[in-house]
Short mmCIF file of C-alpha atoms in Angstrom, two decimals:
data_model
loop_
_atom_site.label_atom_id
_atom_site.label_comp_id
_atom_site.label_asym_id
_atom_site.label_seq_id
_atom_site.Cartn_x
_atom_site.Cartn_y
_atom_site.Cartn_z
CA MET A 15 0.03 -0.05 0.01
CA SER A 16 1.05 3.35 -1.74
CA VAL A 17 1.25 6.11 1.57
CA ALA A 18 -1.03 8.05 -0.82
CA THR A 19 -3.30 5.39 -0.68
CA PHE A 20 -3.04 5.30 3.36
CA ASP A 21 -3.99 9.09 3.81
CA ILE A 22 -7.02 7.82 1.49
CA LEU A 23 -8.07 5.39 3.48
CA LEU A 24 -7.45 6.89 6.93
CA ALA A 25 -8.96 10.03 5.37
CA SER A 26 -12.32 8.06 5.52
CA LEU A 27 -11.35 6.42 8.79
CA ARG A 28 -10.43 9.26 11.01
CA SER A 29 -14.42 9.99 12.06
CA GLY A 30 -14.70 6.63 13.73
CA LEU A 31 -10.99 6.10 15.15
CA THR A 32 -11.14 9.50 16.87
CA PHE A 33 -11.99 8.87 20.80
CA GLN A 34 -12.11 11.49 23.49
CA ASP A 35 -8.80 12.41 25.79
CA THR A 36 -9.60 11.78 29.59
CA THR A 37 -8.26 13.24 32.49
CA MET A 38 -6.78 9.62 32.87
CA ARG A 39 -5.07 9.01 29.87
CA ARG A 40 -4.81 10.01 25.95
CA SER A 41 -7.06 7.73 23.64
CA ILE A 42 -4.74 5.87 20.93
CA SER A 43 -4.55 8.28 18.08
CA PRO A 44 -6.33 7.47 14.33
CA GLU A 45 -2.94 7.21 12.67
CA GLU A 46 -1.46 4.60 15.47
CA ARG A 47 -4.97 2.56 15.35
CA LEU A 48 -4.54 1.87 11.31
CA LEU A 49 -1.12 0.88 11.14
CA LEU A 50 -1.84 -1.20 14.22
CA THR A 51 -4.38 -3.33 11.57
CA LEU A 52 -2.46 -2.93 8.55
CA ARG A 53 0.14 -4.34 10.33
CA PHE A 54 -1.36 -7.00 12.05
CA LEU A 55 -3.31 -8.44 9.19
CA ALA A 56 0.30 -8.01 6.23
CA THR A 57 2.75 -9.56 8.44
CA GLY A 58 0.31 -11.54 10.85
CA ASN A 59 2.04 -11.57 14.26
CA SER A 60 0.24 -12.29 16.93
CA PHE A 61 -1.45 -10.16 19.78
CA ALA A 62 1.26 -10.64 22.14
CA SER A 63 3.93 -10.10 19.42
CA LEU A 64 2.14 -6.70 18.25
CA HIS A 65 1.83 -6.01 22.07
CA TYR A 66 6.47 -5.78 22.21
CA GLU A 67 6.09 -3.50 19.06
CA TYR A 68 4.12 -1.11 20.54
CA LEU A 69 3.44 -0.79 23.74
CA LEU A 70 0.04 -1.62 24.27
CA GLY A 71 -1.95 -4.42 25.62
CA ILE A 72 -2.98 -7.30 24.70
CA SER A 73 -7.02 -6.71 25.40
CA THR A 74 -6.64 -3.15 23.57
CA ILE A 75 -4.29 -3.93 20.23
CA SER A 76 -7.55 -6.94 20.47
CA GLY A 77 -10.29 -4.39 20.48
CA ILE A 78 -8.08 -2.38 18.15
CA VAL A 79 -7.64 -4.64 15.45
CA CYS A 80 -11.86 -6.25 15.85
CA HIS A 81 -12.98 -2.18 15.41
CA THR A 82 -10.77 -1.06 12.46
CA CYS A 83 -11.49 -3.88 11.06
CA GLN A 84 -15.62 -3.45 11.34
CA LEU A 85 -15.21 -0.41 10.39
CA ILE A 86 -13.34 -0.77 7.19
CA TRP A 87 -16.11 -2.96 6.82
CA GLN A 88 -18.94 -0.08 7.34
CA ARG A 89 -17.27 2.47 5.64
CA LEU A 90 -15.61 1.22 2.53
CA ARG A 91 -18.26 -1.16 1.74
CA GLU A 92 -20.50 0.64 -1.10
CA ALA A 93 -17.76 2.54 -2.26
CA VAL A 94 -14.74 -0.06 -3.35
CA MET A 95 -17.78 -3.43 -3.94
CA PRO A 96 -20.95 -1.84 -4.10
CA THR A 97 -23.49 -3.96 -5.87
CA PRO A 98 -23.63 -4.67 -8.93
CA THR A 99 -25.90 -2.66 -11.84
CA ALA A 100 -26.75 -3.69 -15.38
CA ASP A 101 -24.38 -1.36 -16.75
CA ASP A 102 -21.55 -3.08 -14.33
CA TRP A 103 -22.35 -6.48 -15.49
CA LEU A 104 -22.28 -5.54 -18.98
CA ARG A 105 -18.65 -3.58 -18.28
CA ILE A 106 -17.45 -6.91 -15.64
CA ALA A 107 -18.55 -9.67 -19.70
CA ASP A 108 -16.98 -6.94 -21.75
CA GLY A 109 -13.91 -7.09 -19.88
CA PHE A 110 -13.58 -11.38 -19.38
CA TYR A 111 -13.95 -11.28 -22.66
CA GLN A 112 -10.71 -8.82 -23.01
CA SER A 113 -8.77 -10.94 -21.28
CA SER A 114 -9.89 -14.69 -21.33
CA GLN A 115 -11.98 -14.53 -24.42
CA PHE A 116 -14.98 -15.62 -22.64
CA PRO A 117 -18.95 -14.14 -23.83
CA ASN A 118 -20.94 -13.10 -21.54
CA CYS A 119 -19.13 -14.33 -18.33
CA ILE A 120 -20.40 -11.94 -15.40
CA GLY A 121 -17.56 -13.51 -12.36
CA ALA A 122 -15.70 -16.59 -10.92
CA LEU A 123 -16.54 -18.40 -7.81
CA ASP A 124 -14.26 -20.33 -6.16
CA GLY A 125 -15.02 -20.53 -2.24
CA LYS A 126 -11.22 -20.26 0.02
CA HIS A 127 -10.95 -22.06 2.96
CA ILE A 128 -9.41 -20.34 6.34
CA ARG A 129 -7.77 -21.76 8.59
CA VAL A 130 -9.62 -21.37 12.25
CA LYS A 131 -8.92 -22.20 16.01
CA LYS A 132 -10.77 -24.42 16.81
CA PRO A 133 -13.82 -23.28 18.61
CA PRO A 134 -14.64 -24.62 21.76
CA HIS A 135 -17.29 -26.91 21.60
CA SER A 136 -17.78 -27.00 18.01
CA GLY A 137 -17.55 -30.40 17.41
CA SER A 138 -17.13 -31.62 13.05
CA GLN A 139 -19.16 -28.08 11.80
CA TYR A 140 -15.35 -26.38 10.89
CA PHE A 141 -13.31 -29.57 10.26
CA ASN A 142 -12.75 -29.60 6.08
CA PHE A 143 -12.20 -31.88 3.80
CA LYS A 144 -8.64 -30.79 3.97
CA GLN A 145 -8.64 -32.22 7.21
CA TYR A 146 -8.17 -28.53 9.22
CA PHE A 147 -10.58 -26.01 11.11
CA SER A 148 -11.60 -23.15 8.97
CA ILE A 149 -14.87 -21.17 7.49
CA VAL A 150 -15.31 -20.45 4.04
CA LEU A 151 -15.16 -16.91 2.33
CA LEU A 152 -17.00 -17.59 -1.39
CA ALA A 153 -16.14 -15.27 -4.09
CA LEU A 154 -17.72 -13.81 -7.35
CA VAL A 155 -14.46 -12.01 -9.09
CA ASP A 156 -14.19 -9.91 -12.07
CA SER A 157 -11.39 -9.83 -14.50
CA ASN A 158 -9.30 -7.66 -12.70
CA TYR A 159 -9.25 -9.62 -9.93
CA ARG A 160 -11.02 -7.55 -7.73
CA PHE A 161 -14.06 -8.71 -5.78
CA ILE A 162 -17.58 -8.35 -7.03
CA ILE A 163 -20.03 -9.97 -3.91
CA VAL A 164 -19.02 -12.78 -0.67
CA ASP A 165 -19.93 -14.61 1.63
CA ILE A 166 -18.29 -15.24 4.36
CA GLY A 167 -18.74 -17.32 8.10
CA ALA A 168 -19.63 -20.79 6.47
CA TYR A 169 -18.89 -24.15 8.73
CA GLY A 170 -15.86 -25.63 6.74
CA SER A 171 -17.46 -28.54 6.74
CA THR A 172 -19.65 -27.66 4.46
CA ALA A 173 -19.28 -27.87 0.86
CA ASP A 174 -19.38 -24.77 -2.43
CA ALA A 175 -22.18 -25.78 -3.32
CA ARG A 176 -23.96 -25.65 -0.73
CA ILE A 177 -22.73 -22.72 0.70
CA PHE A 178 -24.26 -20.69 -2.56
CA CYS A 179 -27.07 -22.55 -2.47
CA SER A 180 -28.08 -20.95 1.49
CA SER A 181 -26.06 -17.61 0.11
CA ARG A 182 -28.02 -14.05 -0.23
CA MET A 183 -25.62 -14.03 -4.03
CA GLY A 184 -27.68 -17.74 -5.13
CA GLU A 185 -30.53 -16.77 -3.74
CA ARG A 186 -31.17 -13.90 -5.46
CA LEU A 187 -30.02 -15.25 -8.40
CA ARG A 188 -32.21 -18.11 -8.84
CA ALA A 189 -35.06 -15.21 -7.72
CA ASN A 190 -34.05 -13.41 -10.70
CA GLN A 191 -32.78 -10.03 -8.97
CA LEU A 192 -29.10 -9.81 -9.15
CA ALA A 193 -30.19 -6.82 -12.17
CA LEU A 194 -28.29 -9.00 -15.09
CA PRO A 195 -28.93 -7.62 -18.39
CA GLU A 196 -30.99 -9.66 -21.30
CA PRO A 197 -29.40 -12.07 -22.91
CA ARG A 198 -27.19 -11.59 -26.29
CA ARG A 199 -26.38 -13.35 -29.39
CA LEU A 200 -22.41 -14.35 -28.41
CA SER A 201 -20.20 -11.59 -30.69
CA GLY A 202 -20.13 -13.16 -34.22
CA SER A 203 -22.96 -15.24 -33.61
CA SER A 204 -26.05 -15.88 -34.82
CA ALA A 205 -27.40 -18.45 -33.03
CA SER A 206 -29.56 -17.39 -30.03
CA ALA A 207 -28.89 -15.11 -28.21
CA ALA A 208 -27.57 -16.57 -24.73
CA PRO A 209 -27.44 -15.73 -21.00
CA PHE A 210 -24.71 -14.54 -18.79
CA VAL A 211 -23.24 -16.77 -17.19
CA ILE A 212 -21.08 -17.16 -13.43
CA VAL A 213 -17.64 -19.74 -14.50
CA ALA A 214 -17.10 -22.30 -11.83
CA ASP A 215 -15.30 -25.88 -11.51
CA GLU A 216 -16.80 -29.41 -10.66
CA GLY A 217 -18.24 -27.81 -7.23
CA PHE A 218 -21.22 -26.79 -7.76
CA ALA A 219 -24.13 -27.25 -10.03
CA LEU A 220 -24.86 -26.48 -13.84
CA SER A 221 -27.54 -24.06 -13.92
CA PRO A 222 -28.53 -21.81 -16.77
CA HIS A 223 -26.46 -19.36 -15.52
CA VAL A 224 -23.36 -21.37 -13.13
CA MET A 225 -20.58 -23.12 -16.28
CA ARG A 226 -19.41 -26.02 -15.11
CA ALA A 227 -16.85 -28.35 -17.17
CA PHE A 228 -17.88 -31.38 -18.46
CA PRO A 229 -17.00 -34.49 -16.46
CA ARG A 230 -13.45 -35.64 -17.22
CA ARG A 231 -14.57 -39.22 -18.81
CA ASP A 232 -15.48 -39.51 -22.70
CA LEU A 233 -14.20 -35.85 -23.32
CA ASP A 234 -13.61 -35.23 -27.33
CA ASP A 235 -11.75 -32.51 -28.75
CA ARG A 236 -15.81 -29.96 -28.57
CA LYS A 237 -15.60 -30.50 -25.15
CA ARG A 238 -12.02 -30.25 -24.12
CA ILE A 239 -11.86 -27.05 -26.13
CA PHE A 240 -15.05 -25.46 -23.71
CA ASN A 241 -13.15 -26.93 -20.22
CA TYR A 242 -10.30 -25.39 -21.68
CA ARG A 243 -12.06 -22.19 -22.49
CA LEU A 244 -14.18 -22.30 -18.62
CA SER A 245 -10.22 -22.66 -16.83
CA ARG A 246 -8.75 -19.37 -17.82
CA ALA A 247 -12.05 -17.58 -17.94
CA ARG A 248 -12.34 -19.43 -14.26
CA ARG A 249 -8.63 -18.87 -13.37
CA TYR A 250 -8.80 -14.83 -12.56
CA VAL A 251 -10.76 -15.94 -8.63
CA GLU A 252 -7.50 -18.90 -8.20
CA CYS A 253 -5.41 -15.49 -8.79
CA ALA A 254 -7.76 -12.68 -6.40
CA PHE A 255 -7.01 -15.75 -3.49
CA GLY A 256 -3.13 -15.45 -4.16
CA ILE A 257 -3.21 -11.86 -4.26
CA LEU A 258 -5.38 -11.62 -1.09
CA SER A 259 -2.93 -14.48 0.52
CA ASN A 260 0.45 -13.31 -0.35
CA LYS A 261 -0.87 -9.27 0.65
CA TRP A 262 -2.59 -10.02 3.47
CA ARG A 263 -0.22 -12.96 5.43
CA VAL A 264 -3.00 -13.04 8.72
CA PHE A 265 -3.82 -15.85 6.03
CA MET A 266 -0.15 -17.63 6.31
CA SER A 267 -1.86 -18.71 9.64
CA SER A 268 -4.34 -19.69 11.31
CA LEU A 269 -6.62 -17.20 12.76
CA GLN A 270 -5.93 -17.31 16.16
CA MET A 271 -9.47 -15.76 17.40
CA SER A 272 -13.60 -16.54 17.55
CA PRO A 273 -14.83 -16.95 14.27
CA GLN A 274 -16.84 -13.90 14.44
CA ASN A 275 -13.51 -11.66 15.22
CA ALA A 276 -12.53 -14.02 11.74
CA THR A 277 -14.94 -12.93 10.01
CA LEU A 278 -14.06 -9.40 10.45
CA VAL A 279 -10.70 -9.81 10.38
CA ILE A 280 -11.49 -11.52 6.53
CA GLN A 281 -14.55 -8.33 5.72
CA ALA A 282 -11.94 -6.03 5.85
CA CYS A 283 -8.73 -7.85 3.79
CA VAL A 284 -11.67 -8.70 1.06
CA ILE A 285 -12.09 -4.68 0.80
CA LEU A 286 -8.74 -3.42 1.23
CA HIS A 287 -7.84 -5.73 -1.17
CA ASN A 288 -10.31 -3.95 -3.54
CA PHE A 289 -9.16 -0.37 -1.97
CA THR A 290 -5.43 -0.98 -3.37
CA ARG A 291 -6.13 -2.78 -6.42
CA ILE A 292 -8.84 0.54 -7.05
CA HIS A 293 -6.25 2.96 -5.41
CA ASP A 294 -2.82 1.30 -6.61
CA VAL A 295 -3.05 -0.82 -9.83
CA PRO A 296 -3.96 1.40 -13.11
CA SER A 297 -6.97 1.31 -14.72
CA GLU A 298 -7.74 -0.92 -17.33
CA PRO A 299 -8.38 0.89 -20.51
CA GLU A 300 -12.16 0.92 -21.59
CA VAL A 301 -13.42 -2.26 -23.44
CA ALA A 302 -17.02 -1.95 -26.57
CA PRO A 303 -19.72 -2.99 -25.76
CA PHE A 304 -21.52 -6.23 -27.45
CA PRO A 305 -24.48 -5.03 -28.76
CA THR A 306 -27.15 -6.67 -26.74
CA THR A 307 -30.30 -8.96 -27.97
CA THR A 308 -33.02 -10.61 -25.95
CA SER A 309 -34.12 -14.29 -26.27
CA VAL A 310 -37.01 -16.47 -25.12
CA GLY A 311 -36.26 -17.44 -20.84
CA LEU A 312 -34.73 -20.33 -19.89
CA ASP A 313 -35.95 -22.89 -17.45
CA HIS A 314 -34.39 -23.33 -14.26
CA ASN A 315 -33.63 -26.28 -11.73
CA PRO A 316 -31.04 -24.98 -8.72
CA GLN A 317 -31.27 -28.25 -7.07
CA GLY A 318 -30.17 -31.80 -7.71
CA ARG A 319 -29.61 -32.93 -11.47
CA PRO A 320 -28.23 -30.20 -14.10
CA GLY A 321 -32.28 -28.94 -15.47
CA SER A 322 -32.35 -29.05 -19.44
CA ALA A 323 -31.80 -25.82 -19.64
CA GLY A 324 -28.24 -25.53 -17.70
CA LEU A 325 -27.12 -28.65 -20.48
CA ALA A 326 -28.81 -26.36 -22.83
CA VAL A 327 -26.47 -23.34 -22.27
CA ARG A 328 -23.31 -25.41 -21.61
CA GLU A 329 -23.85 -26.30 -25.42
CA LEU A 330 -24.26 -23.14 -26.47
CA PHE A 331 -21.00 -22.56 -25.49
CA ALA A 332 -19.35 -24.89 -26.27
CA ASP A 333 -20.76 -24.88 -30.38
CA TYR A 334 -19.36 -21.53 -30.32
CA PHE A 335 -16.34 -22.49 -28.97
CA ILE A 336 -15.06 -24.09 -31.93
CA SER A 337 -16.66 -22.00 -34.39
CA PRO A 338 -15.00 -19.83 -36.57
CA GLU A 339 -16.57 -16.75 -34.98
CA GLY A 340 -15.28 -18.16 -31.40
CA ALA A 341 -12.56 -20.44 -32.37
CA LEU A 342 -9.04 -19.18 -31.03
CA SER A 343 -6.40 -20.17 -33.20
CA TRP A 344 -4.59 -21.29 -30.75
CA GLN A 345 -7.11 -23.90 -28.48
CA LEU A 346 -6.17 -27.68 -30.28
CA ASN A 347 -2.80 -26.89 -29.72
CA SER A 348 -3.17 -26.09 -26.10
CA ILE A 349 -5.99 -29.49 -25.42
CA ARG A 350 -3.68 -32.14 -27.87
CA GLY A 351 -0.31 -30.81 -26.17
CA THR A 352 -1.90 -32.18 -22.89
CA ARG A 353 -4.38 -35.25 -23.61
CA ARG A 354 -2.71 -38.19 -21.49
#
């Protein structure tokens, strides 16, 4: 984080970090409160270690970190992670097409397990398939590695698909309340208009708005090309998680705090990730929008086996990726070079 970005962040939070001096003691300044919190998030040092660095009590440090993280979420969420509008979805889709050549993509979806200390009396609720205790950060990411929508705090033992299904994001997607644009034809194609989709891995259910790869058995070139093209778009969420963990190294070890306080830390890091991406990274050039067309609605089967609509949308994209309008010059070499 640059000095200029820190100054902008401090100005946004100063009023919430300013406390009154008393006759007994001086209050801790907003600058020190923010520096202490950023030091903890960026290094992952324990509160006991920060006690010697800042000469503050361990309980005082814990209170400052939790309060500042909560303030970061409350003050900056609407500025750096606002609720997307139809125009925002179109901008995100154009960015994905320019960077990964996957049309009508409005985000890459995945979950990340954040290691935490085992909460008392929690049994196996937080114990995940990787054999450690965690809470889950479920995130939708754009092509600039920024978080669009997040769901934080689910038990580590819960599968990504179930978290997504029960999350507000999943509920709003099923109820068609995410303000998604009308379906539009894929670039250069004369086929039916395709809906806007989220790309995800095999842990999520296939639906008209969530695309996952074809199963790995009996794959022909057409299916392999679709899987390759989908993975090129899906990598952005994996990279975003990597950037998040490397910048905010508190995630490199187990969070020694309650799940409630760990949720505050994760929320703050997500907001700070977007904040630094906006203020420290040069903005991307504008992308020309696609013409918009309309098509008939598609049925949706959010539970159980994939519905016919989800399969039809995946087939539509698979056909487009091998057509002259949608094919990439290197895609056949890429899939044949990795075939076993």
